[in-house]
């Protein structure tokens, strides 16, 4: 499509939700669409995070693929000559990251979705008579009748205070830029949620000596939000409360910092094998308890002195409300907001023909908006 062609749909953001919805729009509605994301190809940023975290299995079941067909990933695995019942992880049949990504790539290939991809960041959106004009950081302008924003919920990783005393090139957040290939033989992972534990296990399996620093006992849950909260029965609760009560309801239904039962079992095995040591952070080490030198970093954590080469951070996030510069810019221009979120109607429309899905729609669709890639948005079919 030429840059000045009027599109039917522009999808901004190509994470799990943006890509799933782009696949749906191209197959069911129109092929006059463009996807804009700065990361080079569909799912690039998400794949990087998953790799950084040493993810082996998805947390969500195999029925949650990027296809709208619940059985598509099952069929795909069968087409590879593998038995889904044997390869998906019980009890809720979770696919491996490898199968999930291969299948996603296959869906993208099947309908040539990458032909619609433009690598850029959208910096501004304006309503012009009858369409939306999107300006990118590459100096281009795209026009579209309908726009969908799936920008994720960017949050700053929480970095414990003592890390400011460590060499900058030895401390890496897991949800961030790609980790360096060489981390050294001894690694401290801070944070006992699913990202930290997965990374800790991947490092142990690769032969490294790993220390896992947590703030308390590991909490177990299959999912990262209460099951049923997003179902049709309980979804009504979202409609009944407002403002701070609504935000609290959503927060209280998230189970952040939990790990799946299989990961806890594997962690315990690695502790017994002696490849992982568990440490509890009761008090942050003071500056006198941290030394750096040619031998690496030495820290006194509780009663134990550890020596490591790198520190990986998976200690949660600072903000509770998702942040995105584009959304903030539009709010400053007067697009309606509530409690830091865009104020959407029940169809997830922010303005006529401008829609949001994912973390930014959390006030309307609950914690699943942020934590699952099954989009709760049905793109309208009229053009
Ligand atoms: C390590 C990890 C593991 C996870 N595991 C699972 C799992 O197993 N199952 C599950 O259901 N969920 C999982 N999740 C949660 C899941 O990733 C999120 O629900 C999902 O990523 C949200 O998708 P999204 O497309 O809304 O946002 P994101 O995946 O965050 O993608 C947003 C995209 O928007 C782009 N963007 C932002 N601003 C702009 C702009 N101005 N212009 C253009 N593009 C822009 C970004 O570059 C990015 O590519 C996991 C999350 C993480 C971090």
PDB file of C-alpha atoms in Angstrom, residues 137-306:
ATOM      1  CA  UNK A 137       8.811   9.078  13.981  1.00  0.00           C
ATOM      2  CA  UNK A 138      10.003   8.321  10.417  1.00  0.00           C
ATOM      3  CA  UNK A 139       8.221  11.427   9.141  1.00  0.00           C
ATOM      4  CA  UNK A 140       5.464   9.433   7.401  1.00  0.00           C
ATOM      5  CA  UNK A 141       1.716  10.053   7.666  1.00  0.00           C
ATOM      6  CA  UNK A 142      -0.846   7.250   7.363  1.00  0.00           C
ATOM      7  CA  UNK A 143      -4.576   7.781   6.882  1.00  0.00           C
ATOM      8  CA  UNK A 144      -7.146   5.306   8.073  1.00  0.00           C
ATOM      9  CA  UNK A 145     -10.884   5.020   8.578  1.00  0.00           C
ATOM     10  CA  UNK A 146     -10.411   2.953  11.707  1.00  0.00           C
ATOM     11  CA  UNK A 147      -7.508   2.732  14.129  1.00  0.00           C
ATOM     12  CA  UNK A 148      -6.768   0.169  16.818  1.00  0.00           C
ATOM     13  CA  UNK A 149      -4.172   0.902  19.501  1.00  0.00           C
ATOM     14  CA  UNK A 150      -2.623  -2.179  21.124  1.00  0.00           C
ATOM     15  CA  UNK A 151       0.371  -0.586  22.771  1.00  0.00           C
ATOM     16  CA  UNK A 152       0.794  -2.952  25.718  1.00  0.00           C
ATOM     17  CA  UNK A 153       1.175  -1.624  29.231  1.00  0.00           C
ATOM     18  CA  UNK A 154       4.698  -0.311  29.416  1.00  0.00           C
ATOM     19  CA  UNK A 155       5.856  -0.084  32.998  1.00  0.00           C
ATOM     20  CA  UNK A 156       9.255   0.662  34.485  1.00  0.00           C
ATOM     21  CA  UNK A 157      10.826  -2.356  36.168  1.00  0.00           C
ATOM     22  CA  UNK A 158      11.230  -1.962  39.941  1.00  0.00           C
ATOM     23  CA  UNK A 159      14.976  -1.902  40.563  1.00  0.00           C
ATOM     24  CA  UNK A 160      15.924  -2.479  44.242  1.00  0.00           C
ATOM     25  CA  UNK A 161      17.897   0.407  45.764  1.00  0.00           C
ATOM     26  CA  UNK A 162      21.115  -1.582  46.331  1.00  0.00           C
ATOM     27  CA  UNK A 163      21.514  -2.085  42.568  1.00  0.00           C
ATOM     28  CA  UNK A 164      22.534   1.565  42.195  1.00  0.00           C
ATOM     29  CA  UNK A 165      25.793   0.616  43.925  1.00  0.00           C
ATOM     30  CA  UNK A 166      26.594  -2.113  41.381  1.00  0.00           C
ATOM     31  CA  UNK A 167      28.417  -1.571  38.068  1.00  0.00           C
ATOM     32  CA  UNK A 168      25.770  -0.471  35.517  1.00  0.00           C
ATOM     33  CA  UNK A 169      26.829  -3.107  32.985  1.00  0.00           C
ATOM     34  CA  UNK A 170      26.292  -5.954  35.467  1.00  0.00           C
ATOM     35  CA  UNK A 171      22.617  -5.216  36.254  1.00  0.00           C
ATOM     36  CA  UNK A 172      19.909  -6.116  33.707  1.00  0.00           C
ATOM     37  CA  UNK A 173      16.098  -6.028  33.970  1.00  0.00           C
ATOM     38  CA  UNK A 174      14.583  -9.146  32.376  1.00  0.00           C
ATOM     39  CA  UNK A 175      11.687  -7.220  30.838  1.00  0.00           C
ATOM     40  CA  UNK A 176      13.935  -4.858  28.926  1.00  0.00           C
ATOM     41  CA  UNK A 177      16.539  -4.882  26.176  1.00  0.00           C
ATOM     42  CA  UNK A 178      18.012  -8.184  25.048  1.00  0.00           C
ATOM     43  CA  UNK A 179      20.389  -9.633  27.629  1.00  0.00           C
ATOM     44  CA  UNK A 180      24.086  -9.881  26.741  1.00  0.00           C
ATOM     45  CA  UNK A 181      25.131 -13.392  25.618  1.00  0.00           C
ATOM     46  CA  UNK A 182      27.823 -13.609  28.263  1.00  0.00           C
ATOM     47  CA  UNK A 183      26.565 -13.185  31.813  1.00  0.00           C
ATOM     48  CA  UNK A 184      29.357 -14.996  33.623  1.00  0.00           C
ATOM     49  CA  UNK A 185      29.282 -18.220  35.612  1.00  0.00           C
ATOM     50  CA  UNK A 186      27.544 -16.883  38.744  1.00  0.00           C
ATOM     51  CA  UNK A 187      24.292 -14.980  38.543  1.00  0.00           C
ATOM     52  CA  UNK A 188      21.999 -13.403  41.133  1.00  0.00           C
ATOM     53  CA  UNK A 189      18.339 -13.273  40.066  1.00  0.00           C
ATOM     54  CA  UNK A 190      16.216 -10.818  42.064  1.00  0.00           C
ATOM     55  CA  UNK A 191      12.484 -11.616  42.172  1.00  0.00           C
ATOM     56  CA  UNK A 192      10.649 -14.858  42.771  1.00  0.00           C
ATOM     57  CA  UNK A 193       7.753 -14.463  40.332  1.00  0.00           C
ATOM     58  CA  UNK A 194       7.417 -16.429  37.116  1.00  0.00           C
ATOM     59  CA  UNK A 195      10.001 -14.438  35.130  1.00  0.00           C
ATOM     60  CA  UNK A 196      12.673 -14.695  37.839  1.00  0.00           C
ATOM     61  CA  UNK A 197      12.090 -18.388  38.500  1.00  0.00           C
ATOM     62  CA  UNK A 198      12.057 -19.315  34.797  1.00  0.00           C
ATOM     63  CA  UNK A 199      15.305 -17.439  34.243  1.00  0.00           C
ATOM     64  CA  UNK A 200      16.862 -18.989  37.304  1.00  0.00           C
ATOM     65  CA  UNK A 201      16.044 -22.492  36.008  1.00  0.00           C
ATOM     66  CA  UNK A 202      17.308 -21.735  32.487  1.00  0.00           C
ATOM     67  CA  UNK A 203      20.601 -20.457  33.923  1.00  0.00           C
ATOM     68  CA  UNK A 204      20.972 -23.485  36.205  1.00  0.00           C
ATOM     69  CA  UNK A 205      20.359 -25.864  33.300  1.00  0.00           C
ATOM     70  CA  UNK A 206      23.039 -24.023  31.294  1.00  0.00           C
ATOM     71  CA  UNK A 207      25.525 -24.878  34.044  1.00  0.00           C
ATOM     72  CA  UNK A 208      25.638 -21.592  35.918  1.00  0.00           C
ATOM     73  CA  UNK A 209      25.614 -21.164  39.665  1.00  0.00           C
ATOM     74  CA  UNK A 210      22.446 -19.253  40.492  1.00  0.00           C
ATOM     75  CA  UNK A 211      21.210 -17.361  43.550  1.00  0.00           C
ATOM     76  CA  UNK A 212      17.528 -16.472  43.690  1.00  0.00           C
ATOM     77  CA  UNK A 213      16.707 -13.556  45.960  1.00  0.00           C
ATOM     78  CA  UNK A 214      13.048 -13.257  46.933  1.00  0.00           C
ATOM     79  CA  UNK A 215      11.017 -11.215  49.398  1.00  0.00           C
ATOM     80  CA  UNK A 216       9.059 -14.142  50.789  1.00  0.00           C
ATOM     81  CA  UNK A 217       7.920 -17.694  50.113  1.00  0.00           C
ATOM     82  CA  UNK A 218       7.177 -18.587  46.486  1.00  0.00           C
ATOM     83  CA  UNK A 219       3.432 -18.374  45.794  1.00  0.00           C
ATOM     84  CA  UNK A 220       1.860 -20.812  43.370  1.00  0.00           C
ATOM     85  CA  UNK A 221      -0.932 -20.306  40.846  1.00  0.00           C
ATOM     86  CA  UNK A 222      -1.603 -21.760  37.427  1.00  0.00           C
ATOM     87  CA  UNK A 223      -2.734 -18.377  36.106  1.00  0.00           C
ATOM     88  CA  UNK A 224      -1.697 -14.808  36.804  1.00  0.00           C
ATOM     89  CA  UNK A 225      -5.216 -13.624  37.565  1.00  0.00           C
ATOM     90  CA  UNK A 226      -8.158 -15.206  39.356  1.00  0.00           C
ATOM     91  CA  UNK A 227      -9.907 -17.655  37.108  1.00  0.00           C
ATOM     92  CA  UNK A 228     -13.470 -16.671  36.328  1.00  0.00           C
ATOM     93  CA  UNK A 229     -13.040 -12.964  36.920  1.00  0.00           C
ATOM     94  CA  UNK A 230     -13.287 -12.328  33.224  1.00  0.00           C
ATOM     95  CA  UNK A 231     -16.068 -14.799  32.618  1.00  0.00           C
ATOM     96  CA  UNK A 232     -19.526 -13.540  31.685  1.00  0.00           C
ATOM     97  CA  UNK A 233     -20.878 -13.967  35.243  1.00  0.00           C
ATOM     98  CA  UNK A 234     -18.285 -11.943  37.086  1.00  0.00           C
ATOM     99  CA  UNK A 235     -17.625  -9.448  34.334  1.00  0.00           C
ATOM    100  CA  UNK A 236     -20.777  -7.686  35.503  1.00  0.00           C
ATOM    101  CA  UNK A 237     -18.862  -6.733  38.667  1.00  0.00           C
ATOM    102  CA  UNK A 238     -16.714  -4.426  36.569  1.00  0.00           C
ATOM    103  CA  UNK A 239     -19.804  -2.550  35.487  1.00  0.00           C
ATOM    104  CA  UNK A 240     -21.111  -2.129  39.016  1.00  0.00           C
ATOM    105  CA  UNK A 241     -18.178  -0.328  40.582  1.00  0.00           C
ATOM    106  CA  UNK A 242     -16.421   2.863  39.659  1.00  0.00           C
ATOM    107  CA  UNK A 243     -13.254   4.855  40.160  1.00  0.00           C
ATOM    108  CA  UNK A 244     -10.924   3.724  42.914  1.00  0.00           C
ATOM    109  CA  UNK A 245     -13.114   0.733  43.825  1.00  0.00           C
ATOM    110  CA  UNK A 246     -12.890  -0.460  40.246  1.00  0.00           C
ATOM    111  CA  UNK A 247      -9.131  -0.117  40.194  1.00  0.00           C
ATOM    112  CA  UNK A 248      -8.897  -2.005  43.497  1.00  0.00           C
ATOM    113  CA  UNK A 249     -11.150  -4.768  42.201  1.00  0.00           C
ATOM    114  CA  UNK A 250      -8.906  -5.231  39.181  1.00  0.00           C
ATOM    115  CA  UNK A 251      -5.707  -5.155  41.233  1.00  0.00           C
ATOM    116  CA  UNK A 252      -7.082  -7.643  43.759  1.00  0.00           C
ATOM    117  CA  UNK A 253      -7.839 -10.108  40.988  1.00  0.00           C
ATOM    118  CA  UNK A 254      -4.291 -10.123  39.679  1.00  0.00           C
ATOM    119  CA  UNK A 255      -1.986 -12.780  40.995  1.00  0.00           C
ATOM    120  CA  UNK A 256       1.301 -11.109  40.173  1.00  0.00           C
ATOM    121  CA  UNK A 257       4.472 -12.620  41.592  1.00  0.00           C
ATOM    122  CA  UNK A 258       3.124 -16.186  41.432  1.00  0.00           C
ATOM    123  CA  UNK A 259       4.666 -19.193  39.664  1.00  0.00           C
ATOM    124  CA  UNK A 260       3.062 -22.274  38.140  1.00  0.00           C
ATOM    125  CA  UNK A 261       3.279 -25.555  40.135  1.00  0.00           C
ATOM    126  CA  UNK A 262       5.621 -27.227  37.589  1.00  0.00           C
ATOM    127  CA  UNK A 263       8.129 -24.385  37.958  1.00  0.00           C
ATOM    128  CA  UNK A 264       8.105 -24.621  41.747  1.00  0.00           C
ATOM    129  CA  UNK A 265       8.774 -28.358  41.532  1.00  0.00           C
ATOM    130  CA  UNK A 266      11.644 -27.792  39.127  1.00  0.00           C
ATOM    131  CA  UNK A 267      13.042 -25.050  41.349  1.00  0.00           C
ATOM    132  CA  UNK A 268      13.024 -27.366  44.357  1.00  0.00           C
ATOM    133  CA  UNK A 269      14.860 -30.006  42.305  1.00  0.00           C
ATOM    134  CA  UNK A 270      17.567 -27.509  41.326  1.00  0.00           C
ATOM    135  CA  UNK A 271      17.962 -26.437  44.966  1.00  0.00           C
ATOM    136  CA  UNK A 272      18.487 -30.095  45.961  1.00  0.00           C
ATOM    137  CA  UNK A 273      20.982 -30.533  43.102  1.00  0.00           C
ATOM    138  CA  UNK A 274      22.853 -27.523  44.465  1.00  0.00           C
ATOM    139  CA  UNK A 275      22.727 -25.453  41.283  1.00  0.00           C
ATOM    140  CA  UNK A 276      20.327 -22.876  42.809  1.00  0.00           C
ATOM    141  CA  UNK A 277      20.459 -21.289  46.281  1.00  0.00           C
ATOM    142  CA  UNK A 278      17.435 -19.494  47.662  1.00  0.00           C
ATOM    143  CA  UNK A 279      18.016 -16.275  49.574  1.00  0.00           C
ATOM    144  CA  UNK A 280      15.471 -14.166  51.332  1.00  0.00           C
ATOM    145  CA  UNK A 281      15.671 -10.386  51.126  1.00  0.00           C
ATOM    146  CA  UNK A 282      14.769  -9.190  54.604  1.00  0.00           C
ATOM    147  CA  UNK A 283      16.949  -6.134  54.401  1.00  0.00           C
ATOM    148  CA  UNK A 284      18.793  -4.622  51.460  1.00  0.00           C
ATOM    149  CA  UNK A 285      22.597  -4.781  51.742  1.00  0.00           C
ATOM    150  CA  UNK A 286      24.172  -1.477  52.800  1.00  0.00           C
ATOM    151  CA  UNK A 287      27.011   0.086  50.800  1.00  0.00           C
ATOM    152  CA  UNK A 288      29.573  -1.449  53.200  1.00  0.00           C
ATOM    153  CA  UNK A 289      28.154  -4.890  52.382  1.00  0.00           C
ATOM    154  CA  UNK A 290      28.750  -4.595  48.622  1.00  0.00           C
ATOM    155  CA  UNK A 291      32.164  -4.830  46.991  1.00  0.00           C
ATOM    156  CA  UNK A 292      33.055  -4.926  43.335  1.00  0.00           C
ATOM    157  CA  UNK A 293      36.404  -5.954  41.889  1.00  0.00           C
ATOM    158  CA  UNK A 294      38.105  -8.294  39.454  1.00  0.00           C
ATOM    159  CA  UNK A 295      36.566 -11.283  41.275  1.00  0.00           C
ATOM    160  CA  UNK A 296      33.070 -10.014  40.489  1.00  0.00           C
ATOM    161  CA  UNK A 297      30.468  -8.554  42.803  1.00  0.00           C
ATOM    162  CA  UNK A 298      30.379  -9.582  46.435  1.00  0.00           C
ATOM    163  CA  UNK A 299      27.191  -8.940  48.426  1.00  0.00           C
ATOM    164  CA  UNK A 300      26.144  -9.711  51.951  1.00  0.00           C
ATOM    165  CA  UNK A 301      22.526 -10.872  51.703  1.00  0.00           C
ATOM    166  CA  UNK A 302      21.145 -11.634  55.139  1.00  0.00           C
ATOM    167  CA  UNK A 303      23.714 -13.876  56.794  1.00  0.00           C
ATOM    168  CA  UNK A 304      25.167 -15.080  53.508  1.00  0.00           C
ATOM    169  CA  UNK A 305      27.955 -13.618  51.416  1.00  0.00           C
ATOM    170  CA  UNK A 306      27.600 -14.337  47.699  1.00  0.00           C
TER     171      UNK A 306
END
